[in-house]
PDB file of C-alpha atoms and ligand atoms in Angstrom:
ATOM      1  CA  MET A   1       0.000   0.000   0.000  1.00  0.00           C
ATOM      2  CA  THR A   2       1.030   3.606  -0.453  1.00  0.00           C
ATOM      3  CA  PHE A   3      -0.205   6.820   1.172  1.00  0.00           C
ATOM      4  CA  TYR A   4      -1.306   8.076  -2.237  1.00  0.00           C
ATOM      5  CA  ASP A   5      -4.116   6.496  -4.214  1.00  0.00           C
ATOM      6  CA  GLN A   6      -2.337   4.984  -7.215  1.00  0.00           C
ATOM      7  CA  SER A   7      -5.589   4.451  -9.089  1.00  0.00           C
ATOM      8  CA  LYS A   8      -6.046   8.241  -9.178  1.00  0.00           C
ATOM      9  CA  ILE A   9      -2.554   9.090 -10.378  1.00  0.00           C
ATOM     10  CA  GLU A  10      -1.282   8.598 -13.907  1.00  0.00           C
ATOM     11  CA  THR A  11       2.446   7.897 -14.061  1.00  0.00           C
ATOM     12  CA  LEU A  12       4.126  10.435 -16.320  1.00  0.00           C
ATOM     13  CA  ILE A  13       7.786   9.681 -15.541  1.00  0.00           C
ATOM     14  CA  SER A  14       8.729   6.512 -13.665  1.00  0.00           C
ATOM     15  CA  GLN A  15      11.456   6.236 -11.029  1.00  0.00           C
ATOM     16  CA  GLU A  16      13.682   4.304 -13.428  1.00  0.00           C
ATOM     17  CA  THR A  17      13.310   6.880 -16.201  1.00  0.00           C
ATOM     18  CA  LEU A  18      14.009   9.718 -13.761  1.00  0.00           C
ATOM     19  CA  GLN A  19      17.138   8.063 -12.424  1.00  0.00           C
ATOM     20  CA  SER A  20      18.650   7.197 -15.783  1.00  0.00           C
ATOM     21  CA  ARG A  21      18.038  10.692 -17.188  1.00  0.00           C
ATOM     22  CA  ILE A  22      19.487  12.336 -14.068  1.00  0.00           C
ATOM     23  CA  LYS A  23      22.598  10.123 -14.310  1.00  0.00           C
ATOM     24  CA  ALA A  24      23.083  11.281 -17.915  1.00  0.00           C
ATOM     25  CA  MET A  25      22.610  14.927 -16.924  1.00  0.00           C
ATOM     26  CA  GLY A  26      25.208  14.490 -14.170  1.00  0.00           C
ATOM     27  CA  THR A  27      27.681  13.022 -16.642  1.00  0.00           C
ATOM     28  CA  GLN A  28      27.166  15.937 -19.035  1.00  0.00           C
ATOM     29  CA  ILE A  29      27.586  18.507 -16.246  1.00  0.00           C
ATOM     30  CA  THR A  30      30.719  16.706 -15.017  1.00  0.00           C
ATOM     31  CA  GLN A  31      32.265  16.967 -18.499  1.00  0.00           C
ATOM     32  CA  ASP A  32      31.306  20.612 -18.924  1.00  0.00           C
ATOM     33  CA  TYR A  33      32.628  21.843 -15.568  1.00  0.00           C
ATOM     34  CA  LEU A  34      35.715  19.632 -15.258  1.00  0.00           C
ATOM     35  CA  GLY A  35      38.735  21.769 -14.363  1.00  0.00           C
ATOM     36  CA  GLN A  36      36.725  24.999 -14.433  1.00  0.00           C
ATOM     37  CA  GLY A  37      36.999  25.950 -10.733  1.00  0.00           C
ATOM     38  CA  ASP A  38      34.490  26.395  -7.932  1.00  0.00           C
ATOM     39  CA  LEU A  39      31.036  25.010  -8.721  1.00  0.00           C
ATOM     40  CA  VAL A  40      27.998  25.826  -6.578  1.00  0.00           C
ATOM     41  CA  LEU A  41      24.674  24.050  -6.987  1.00  0.00           C
ATOM     42  CA  VAL A  42      21.859  26.362  -5.898  1.00  0.00           C
ATOM     43  CA  CYS A  43      18.798  24.331  -4.937  1.00  0.00           C
ATOM     44  CA  VAL A  44      15.507  26.171  -5.295  1.00  0.00           C
ATOM     45  CA  LEU A  45      13.426  25.038  -2.327  1.00  0.00           C
ATOM     46  CA  LYS A  46      11.297  23.229  -1.757  1.00  0.00           C
ATOM     47  CA  GLY A  47      10.451  21.426  -4.979  1.00  0.00           C
ATOM     48  CA  SER A  48      14.038  20.673  -6.036  1.00  0.00           C
ATOM     49  CA  TYR A  49      15.290  18.906  -2.936  1.00  0.00           C
ATOM     50  CA  LEU A  50      15.096  15.371  -4.326  1.00  0.00           C
ATOM     51  CA  PHE A  51      16.422  16.394  -7.722  1.00  0.00           C
ATOM     52  CA  LEU A  52      19.376  18.115  -6.032  1.00  0.00           C
ATOM     53  CA  ALA A  53      20.043  15.009  -3.931  1.00  0.00           C
ATOM     54  CA  ASP A  54      20.173  12.714  -6.966  1.00  0.00           C
ATOM     55  CA  LEU A  55      21.792  15.146  -9.421  1.00  0.00           C
ATOM     56  CA  SER A  56      24.574  16.132  -7.016  1.00  0.00           C
ATOM     57  CA  ARG A  57      25.462  12.464  -6.555  1.00  0.00           C
ATOM     58  CA  ALA A  58      25.569  12.021 -10.325  1.00  0.00           C
ATOM     59  CA  ILE A  59      28.147  14.827 -10.692  1.00  0.00           C
ATOM     60  CA  ASP A  60      31.693  13.576 -10.202  1.00  0.00           C
ATOM     61  CA  LEU A  61      33.309  16.890  -9.243  1.00  0.00           C
ATOM     62  CA  PRO A  62      34.112  18.770  -6.062  1.00  0.00           C
ATOM     63  CA  LEU A  63      31.204  21.158  -5.481  1.00  0.00           C
ATOM     64  CA  THR A  64      29.233  22.952  -2.816  1.00  0.00           C
ATOM     65  CA  VAL A  65      25.473  23.196  -2.398  1.00  0.00           C
ATOM     66  CA  ASP A  66      23.455  26.131  -1.191  1.00  0.00           C
ATOM     67  CA  PHE A  67      19.730  26.724  -0.863  1.00  0.00           C
ATOM     68  CA  ILE A  68      17.404  29.518  -1.831  1.00  0.00           C
ATOM     69  CA  SER A  69      13.686  29.749  -1.311  1.00  0.00           C
ATOM     70  CA  VAL A  70      11.339  32.009  -3.195  1.00  0.00           C
ATOM     71  CA  SER A  71       7.624  32.214  -3.072  1.00  0.00           C
ATOM     72  CA  SER A  72       5.323  33.374  -5.801  1.00  0.00           C
ATOM     73  CA  TYR A  73       1.807  34.340  -5.012  1.00  0.00           C
ATOM     74  CA  GLY A  74      -0.752  32.394  -6.945  1.00  0.00           C
ATOM     75  CA  ASN A  75      -3.333  29.667  -6.680  1.00  0.00           C
ATOM     76  CA  ASP A  76      -2.777  25.925  -6.179  1.00  0.00           C
ATOM     77  CA  TYR A  77      -1.901  25.377  -9.801  1.00  0.00           C
ATOM     78  CA  GLU A  78       0.086  28.349 -11.020  1.00  0.00           C
ATOM     79  CA  SER A  79       2.258  31.191  -9.896  1.00  0.00           C
ATOM     80  CA  SER A  80       1.369  34.826 -10.427  1.00  0.00           C
ATOM     81  CA  GLY A  81       4.898  35.882 -11.279  1.00  0.00           C
ATOM     82  CA  VAL A  82       5.119  38.170  -8.255  1.00  0.00           C
ATOM     83  CA  VAL A  83       8.131  36.594  -6.597  1.00  0.00           C
ATOM     84  CA  ARG A  84       9.426  37.213  -3.092  1.00  0.00           C
ATOM     85  CA  MET A  85      12.646  35.975  -1.438  1.00  0.00           C
ATOM     86  CA  VAL A  86      11.852  33.742   1.530  1.00  0.00           C
ATOM     87  CA  HIS A  87      15.319  32.390   2.327  1.00  0.00           C
ATOM     88  CA  ASP A  88      18.519  33.640   0.747  1.00  0.00           C
ATOM     89  CA  LEU A  89      21.787  31.819   0.025  1.00  0.00           C
ATOM     90  CA  SER A  90      24.104  31.433   2.980  1.00  0.00           C
ATOM     91  CA  HIS A  91      27.349  32.092   1.074  1.00  0.00           C
ATOM     92  CA  SER A  92      28.664  34.496  -1.535  1.00  0.00           C
ATOM     93  CA  ILE A  93      28.645  33.276  -5.140  1.00  0.00           C
ATOM     94  CA  GLU A  94      31.036  35.947  -6.405  1.00  0.00           C
ATOM     95  CA  ASN A  95      33.518  34.531  -8.901  1.00  0.00           C
ATOM     96  CA  LYS A  96      31.987  31.046  -8.728  1.00  0.00           C
ATOM     97  CA  HIS A  97      30.326  28.893 -11.351  1.00  0.00           C
ATOM     98  CA  VAL A  98      26.684  28.772 -10.325  1.00  0.00           C
ATOM     99  CA  LEU A  99      24.189  26.204 -11.495  1.00  0.00           C
ATOM    100  CA  ILE A 100      20.593  26.854 -10.423  1.00  0.00           C
ATOM    101  CA  VAL A 101      18.820  23.537  -9.786  1.00  0.00           C
ATOM    102  CA  GLU A 102      15.066  23.835 -10.378  1.00  0.00           C
ATOM    103  CA  ASP A 103      12.286  21.259 -10.384  1.00  0.00           C
ATOM    104  CA  ILE A 104      10.084  22.772 -13.072  1.00  0.00           C
ATOM    105  CA  ILE A 105       9.951  25.805 -15.310  1.00  0.00           C
ATOM    106  CA  ASP A 106       6.383  26.673 -16.105  1.00  0.00           C
ATOM    107  CA  THR A 107       5.741  30.342 -16.919  1.00  0.00           C
ATOM    108  CA  GLY A 108       9.461  31.059 -16.448  1.00  0.00           C
ATOM    109  CA  LEU A 109       8.730  34.008 -14.160  1.00  0.00           C
ATOM    110  CA  THR A 110      10.353  32.471 -11.060  1.00  0.00           C
ATOM    111  CA  MET A 111      13.520  31.631 -12.982  1.00  0.00           C
ATOM    112  CA  SER A 112      13.698  35.100 -14.566  1.00  0.00           C
ATOM    113  CA  TYR A 113      13.584  36.599 -11.098  1.00  0.00           C
ATOM    114  CA  LEU A 114      16.289  34.237  -9.813  1.00  0.00           C
ATOM    115  CA  LEU A 115      18.578  34.848 -12.776  1.00  0.00           C
ATOM    116  CA  ALA A 116      18.292  38.627 -12.454  1.00  0.00           C
ATOM    117  CA  ASN A 117      18.825  38.465  -8.698  1.00  0.00           C
ATOM    118  CA  LEU A 118      21.836  36.120  -8.737  1.00  0.00           C
ATOM    119  CA  GLN A 119      23.466  37.855 -11.705  1.00  0.00           C
ATOM    120  CA  THR A 120      23.911  41.012  -9.601  1.00  0.00           C
ATOM    121  CA  ARG A 121      26.209  39.036  -7.270  1.00  0.00           C
ATOM    122  CA  LYS A 122      28.898  38.652  -9.938  1.00  0.00           C
ATOM    123  CA  PRO A 123      29.147  34.873 -10.385  1.00  0.00           C
ATOM    124  CA  LYS A 124      31.806  33.676 -12.853  1.00  0.00           C
ATOM    125  CA  SER A 125      29.013  31.939 -14.751  1.00  0.00           C
ATOM    126  CA  LEU A 126      25.308  31.382 -14.157  1.00  0.00           C
ATOM    127  CA  LYS A 127      23.416  28.480 -15.699  1.00  0.00           C
ATOM    128  CA  VAL A 128      20.145  26.654 -15.225  1.00  0.00           C
ATOM    129  CA  VAL A 129      19.355  22.982 -14.833  1.00  0.00           C
ATOM    130  CA  SER A 130      15.683  22.058 -14.661  1.00  0.00           C
ATOM    131  CA  LEU A 131      14.181  18.612 -14.325  1.00  0.00           C
ATOM    132  CA  LEU A 132      10.959  19.566 -16.110  1.00  0.00           C
ATOM    133  CA  HIS A 133       9.743  22.196 -18.559  1.00  0.00           C
ATOM    134  CA  LYS A 134       6.225  23.003 -19.728  1.00  0.00           C
ATOM    135  CA  PRO A 135       7.004  24.909 -22.948  1.00  0.00           C
ATOM    136  CA  SER A 136       3.396  25.746 -23.720  1.00  0.00           C
ATOM    137  CA  LYS A 137       3.064  27.849 -20.556  1.00  0.00           C
ATOM    138  CA  ALA A 138       6.041  30.166 -21.092  1.00  0.00           C
ATOM    139  CA  LYS A 139       5.326  33.827 -20.388  1.00  0.00           C
ATOM    140  CA  THR A 140       8.949  34.800 -20.625  1.00  0.00           C
ATOM    141  CA  GLN A 141      11.851  33.121 -22.394  1.00  0.00           C
ATOM    142  CA  VAL A 142      14.520  31.646 -20.122  1.00  0.00           C
ATOM    143  CA  GLN A 143      17.453  29.654 -21.341  1.00  0.00           C
ATOM    144  CA  ILE A 144      17.531  26.170 -19.797  1.00  0.00           C
ATOM    145  CA  ASP A 145      21.092  24.917 -20.141  1.00  0.00           C
ATOM    146  CA  TYR A 146      20.324  21.375 -18.993  1.00  0.00           C
ATOM    147  CA  LEU A 147      16.823  19.938 -19.200  1.00  0.00           C
ATOM    148  CA  GLY A 148      15.521  16.599 -17.957  1.00  0.00           C
ATOM    149  CA  PHE A 149      12.140  16.328 -19.658  1.00  0.00           C
ATOM    150  CA  GLU A 150       9.698  18.442 -21.614  1.00  0.00           C
ATOM    151  CA  ILE A 151       6.185  17.740 -20.392  1.00  0.00           C
ATOM    152  CA  PRO A 152       2.702  18.706 -21.566  1.00  0.00           C
ATOM    153  CA  ASP A 153       0.700  21.405 -19.822  1.00  0.00           C
ATOM    154  CA  ARG A 154      -0.594  19.271 -16.963  1.00  0.00           C
ATOM    155  CA  PHE A 155      -0.222  19.756 -13.220  1.00  0.00           C
ATOM    156  CA  VAL A 156       2.285  17.206 -11.966  1.00  0.00           C
ATOM    157  CA  ILE A 157       3.071  15.905  -8.478  1.00  0.00           C
ATOM    158  CA  GLY A 158       5.751  13.769  -6.860  1.00  0.00           C
ATOM    159  CA  TYR A 159       9.547  13.640  -6.763  1.00  0.00           C
ATOM    160  CA  GLY A 160       9.646  16.960  -4.905  1.00  0.00           C
ATOM    161  CA  LEU A 161       6.648  18.595  -6.586  1.00  0.00           C
ATOM    162  CA  ASP A 162       3.688  19.238  -4.357  1.00  0.00           C
ATOM    163  CA  PHE A 163      -0.050  19.591  -4.302  1.00  0.00           C
ATOM    164  CA  HIS A 164      -1.249  21.330  -1.126  1.00  0.00           C
ATOM    165  CA  ASN A 165       2.338  20.914   0.084  1.00  0.00           C
ATOM    166  CA  GLN A 166       1.994  17.131   0.029  1.00  0.00           C
ATOM    167  CA  PHE A 167       3.070  14.351  -2.366  1.00  0.00           C
ATOM    168  CA  ARG A 168       6.678  15.573  -2.520  1.00  0.00           C
ATOM    169  CA  ASN A 169       7.775  12.154  -1.246  1.00  0.00           C
ATOM    170  CA  MET A 170       5.921  10.212  -3.943  1.00  0.00           C
ATOM    171  CA  PRO A 171       8.914   8.669  -5.745  1.00  0.00           C
ATOM    172  CA  TYR A 172       7.858   9.342  -9.360  1.00  0.00           C
ATOM    173  CA  ILE A 173       6.233  12.133 -11.380  1.00  0.00           C
ATOM    174  CA  GLY A 174       2.509  11.731 -11.853  1.00  0.00           C
ATOM    175  CA  VAL A 175      -0.644  13.553 -12.848  1.00  0.00           C
ATOM    176  CA  ASN A 176      -3.516  13.742 -10.397  1.00  0.00           C
ATOM    177  CA  LEU A 177      -6.616  12.431 -12.177  1.00  0.00           C
ATOM    178  CA  SER A 178      -9.006  12.760  -9.251  1.00  0.00           C
ATOM    179  CA  GLY A 179      -9.898  16.453  -9.232  1.00  0.00           C
ATOM    180  CA  ASP A 180      -9.387  16.133  -5.490  1.00  0.00           C
ATOM    181  CA  ILE A 181      -6.479  15.225  -3.219  1.00  0.00           C
ATOM    182  CA  PRO A 182      -5.455  11.676  -4.252  1.00  0.00           C
ATOM    183  CA  LEU A 183      -4.705  10.247  -0.818  1.00  0.00           C
ATOM    184  CA  ASN A 184      -5.316   6.656   0.154  1.00  0.00           C
ATOM    185  CA  PRO A 185      -8.311   6.710   2.570  1.00  0.00           C
ATOM    186  CA  ALA A 186      -6.658   3.954   4.622  1.00  0.00           C
ATOM    187  CA  TYR A 187      -3.947   6.437   5.600  1.00  0.00           C
ATOM    188  CA  LEU A 188      -6.226   9.209   6.789  1.00  0.00           C
ATOM    189  CA  SER A 189      -6.070   9.752  10.517  1.00  0.00           C
ATOM    190  CA  THR A 190      -8.807   8.033  12.456  1.00  0.00           C
ATOM    191  CA  LYS A 191      -7.471   9.049  15.829  1.00  0.00           C
ATOM    192  CA  THR A 192     -10.089  10.329  18.243  1.00  0.00           C
ATOM    193  CA  GLU A 193      -9.069  11.766  21.549  1.00  0.00           C
TER     194      GLU A 193
HETATM  195  P1  IMP B   1       6.932  29.513 -12.911  1.00  0.00           P
HETATM  196  O1  IMP B   1       7.343  30.819 -12.290  1.00  0.00           O
HETATM  197  O2  IMP B   1       5.530  29.552 -13.425  1.00  0.00           O
HETATM  198  O3  IMP B   1       7.912  28.973 -13.923  1.00  0.00           O
HETATM  199  O4  IMP B   1       6.788  28.557 -11.685  1.00  0.00           O
HETATM  200  C1  IMP B   1       7.567  27.567 -11.317  1.00  0.00           C
HETATM  201  C2  IMP B   1       7.063  27.059  -9.981  1.00  0.00           C
HETATM  202  O5  IMP B   1       5.644  26.792 -10.007  1.00  0.00           O
HETATM  203  C3  IMP B   1       7.716  25.750  -9.691  1.00  0.00           C
HETATM  204  O6  IMP B   1       8.926  25.924  -8.997  1.00  0.00           O
HETATM  205  C4  IMP B   1       6.665  25.031  -8.895  1.00  0.00           C
HETATM  206  O7  IMP B   1       6.802  25.362  -7.532  1.00  0.00           O
HETATM  207  C5  IMP B   1       5.347  25.552  -9.398  1.00  0.00           C
HETATM  208  N1  IMP B   1       4.743  24.644 -10.398  1.00  0.00           N
HETATM  209  C6  IMP B   1       4.558  24.901 -11.703  1.00  0.00           C
HETATM  210  N2  IMP B   1       3.976  23.862 -12.334  1.00  0.00           N
HETATM  211  C7  IMP B   1       3.809  22.912 -11.384  1.00  0.00           C
HETATM  212  C8  IMP B   1       3.260  21.582 -11.420  1.00  0.00           C
HETATM  213  O8  IMP B   1       2.810  21.040 -12.450  1.00  0.00           O
HETATM  214  N3  IMP B   1       3.258  20.908 -10.245  1.00  0.00           N
HETATM  215  C9  IMP B   1       3.734  21.442  -9.076  1.00  0.00           C
HETATM  216  N4  IMP B   1       4.262  22.672  -9.008  1.00  0.00           N
HETATM  217  C10 IMP B   1       4.298  23.407 -10.152  1.00  0.00           C
HETATM  218 MG1   MG B   2      10.304  25.107  -7.757  1.00  0.00          MG
END
């Protein structure tokens, strides 16, 4: 059994497909940054935490990781583009090669904000790696230097991506077919005190 209701979730990208693509992305990044100097992976919280964990282990280079959290006002399904910094990096990125690690680029507004913000801090280079991209939703053009998968315009959950802040720990990428929250009723709390 699982905490999510598998009958209400269509698998879009399986665990195996995710892992083999991420390994290949890590190999490519390793080749590109070999011998280039300090590399910092900037994880965009919260959605990218699993991708960062797997991608960083697929990169065979000395590197550091740092975390940034931004919030964009919007509804459950899409951001408004009004972005606010919630948690900033803990170290300077000046003169370092910076790779922003993002879970999904949808309208592109969050990434545009991040690129403009981080660029002012004088990194040696600034690039973007995103696990997913919904090209049909783009409101602004951002260059994605390394991309895992292009996906259709559907709301996806799992592998870090949330719905109502849950489902991040579902181990694959899926589409919620239920129109509601696809939890397994057997896992709902029945505690009465
Ligand atoms: P953008 O500014 O529209 O590109 O927004 C990107 C952010 O919106 C992502 O970092 C996610 O937090 C969220 N988002 C966009 N599409 C999805 C989705 O299909 N599932 C879950 N979160 C999404
Ligand atoms: Mg995100």
